[in-house]
Amino acid sequence: MAENKNPRDLVSGDAPMASPNSELLHSALRKQMGVPPLTRRFSMALEYRRNQVLQRVYRTYNSELEQGLAFHLVPVLIGAGVVTYFSVPAEPVGMVLLATFLLLVGFAKRSHGSSLSYRLIAAVICLLAGMLAGKLSVLRSETPVISSQLTGQISGIVIAVDANARGSPRYIIAPNQIEGLEIEQLPRYVRLSSPSKKTEIEAGDPILGVARLQPVLGPAYPGGYDFAFFGRFNGIGGSGFFMGKPRKTESPVDQPVHVTDWVKIKLNQFRQAIKNRIEIALPGPTGKIAVALVIGDKTGIPADAQAALRETGLAHILAISGLHMALVALTTLWLLRLIFSINSKWVLHYPIKKWAASGAFVLATGYLMISGFGVATQRAWIMMTVMLFAMFWDRRAITLRNVAISACIILIIDPTSILGPGFQMSFAAVVALVSAYEAIN
């Protein structure tokens, strides 16, 4: 029968050394001698549990370092840097951020890769990378903004056409003249609605009309969507409405078109042609929903159809994101691989899986282009591209490392995406799914 040990004997060292848990008990007992029994018992148990948790965290940390899993923290730190940049009350100086970043990179190269100082420096470098990404995004999107309401004639080139909540045409215009503003005061883009229900003006057409302009409005309530903030990063410096039906000018507007604007115009013209073709083949609400799924234009869907989708929990299907990109890319991958496997010589002598992945990448990129380059679509495309390139290099496609790489790329290219619910919910869901997949396998 086991002999009962007195806690004082354990403290005095009469008992032999046992497990690490026994050492934790020794430490707790030594500190609690002379304390009232009830208080001593509670505090001993609390300290024992605390030491157990700390040891477990330390073991997990070392295990992840040994397996190279610390990379999963990189997008978390970059995201923290982006949030820090947009949260500080004063604008950080870009040159100071860059100099500090380069200085720490130099220190990191001289440090030992497994030392604590190296890990701390690497963490700060990731934070600064996020802050620099935020700074660069602000510099890229700098544009004059409308500071107060004004009414006057406006002319410019139509970049895109969609519809507002009332079904009226809404234009994204690159202005070349706004009455009351000098050339250097012109925003890159303005968003104007038309009072008429129909329009003959399309992307690439010169437009002329009298409009009332105002600054882009901020959130409608505290914590709501900030139209002014995200509109600025899209180059929109003003919004408003035409006071009459705008007209398409007969002669081309004497305005040099930027290369990016030219690409946007051509893509929007192609998307409009696809929309027209679908609506001819599928008239009515069915065609409108098909247009939303193909090119991401949800403006024509009837209100009752939208309400029915919301009530059944299917409204998210209309927003092109990871589900649609996965269906397009992975279906293409499967079909191409099936076609290539018909020839047994190809199967034996050629990397048909990589061929299929190449075709899936091309089709996914085309889908990204015709879908309007929505933020959610860009995010899904980057994640799918990382997965397909993993196939090229004979790596596992579905891993948390690939998710981390995708998050890093998105945060560097579009740092403001972390401030929106789409990024947060998408990556939370993907991390949960991939973690469950890795645990099962």
Tab-separated table of C-alpha atoms in Angstrom, residues 156-161 170-174 201-207 265:
chain	number	residue	atom	x	y	z
A	156	GLY	CA	-15.295	63.447	-68.530
A	157	ILE	CA	-14.933	59.793	-69.521
A	158	VAL	CA	-17.223	57.098	-68.146
A	159	ILE	CA	-15.154	54.334	-66.545
A	160	ALA	CA	-17.996	52.105	-65.323
A	161	VAL	CA	-21.789	52.020	-65.236
A	170	ARG	CA	-24.821	55.380	-61.688
A	171	TYR	CA	-21.588	56.397	-63.376
A	172	ILE	CA	-17.961	56.313	-62.286
A	173	ILE	CA	-16.454	59.244	-64.204
A	174	ALA	CA	-12.884	60.378	-64.680
A	201	ILE	CA	-24.132	55.835	-72.129
A	202	GLU	CA	-21.634	53.010	-71.645
A	203	ALA	CA	-18.099	52.638	-70.337
A	204	GLY	CA	-15.636	54.578	-72.476
A	205	ASP	CA	-18.179	57.176	-73.649
A	206	PRO	CA	-17.580	60.895	-73.077
A	207	ILE	CA	-20.296	62.364	-70.846
A	265	ILE	CA	-12.941	50.594	-69.673
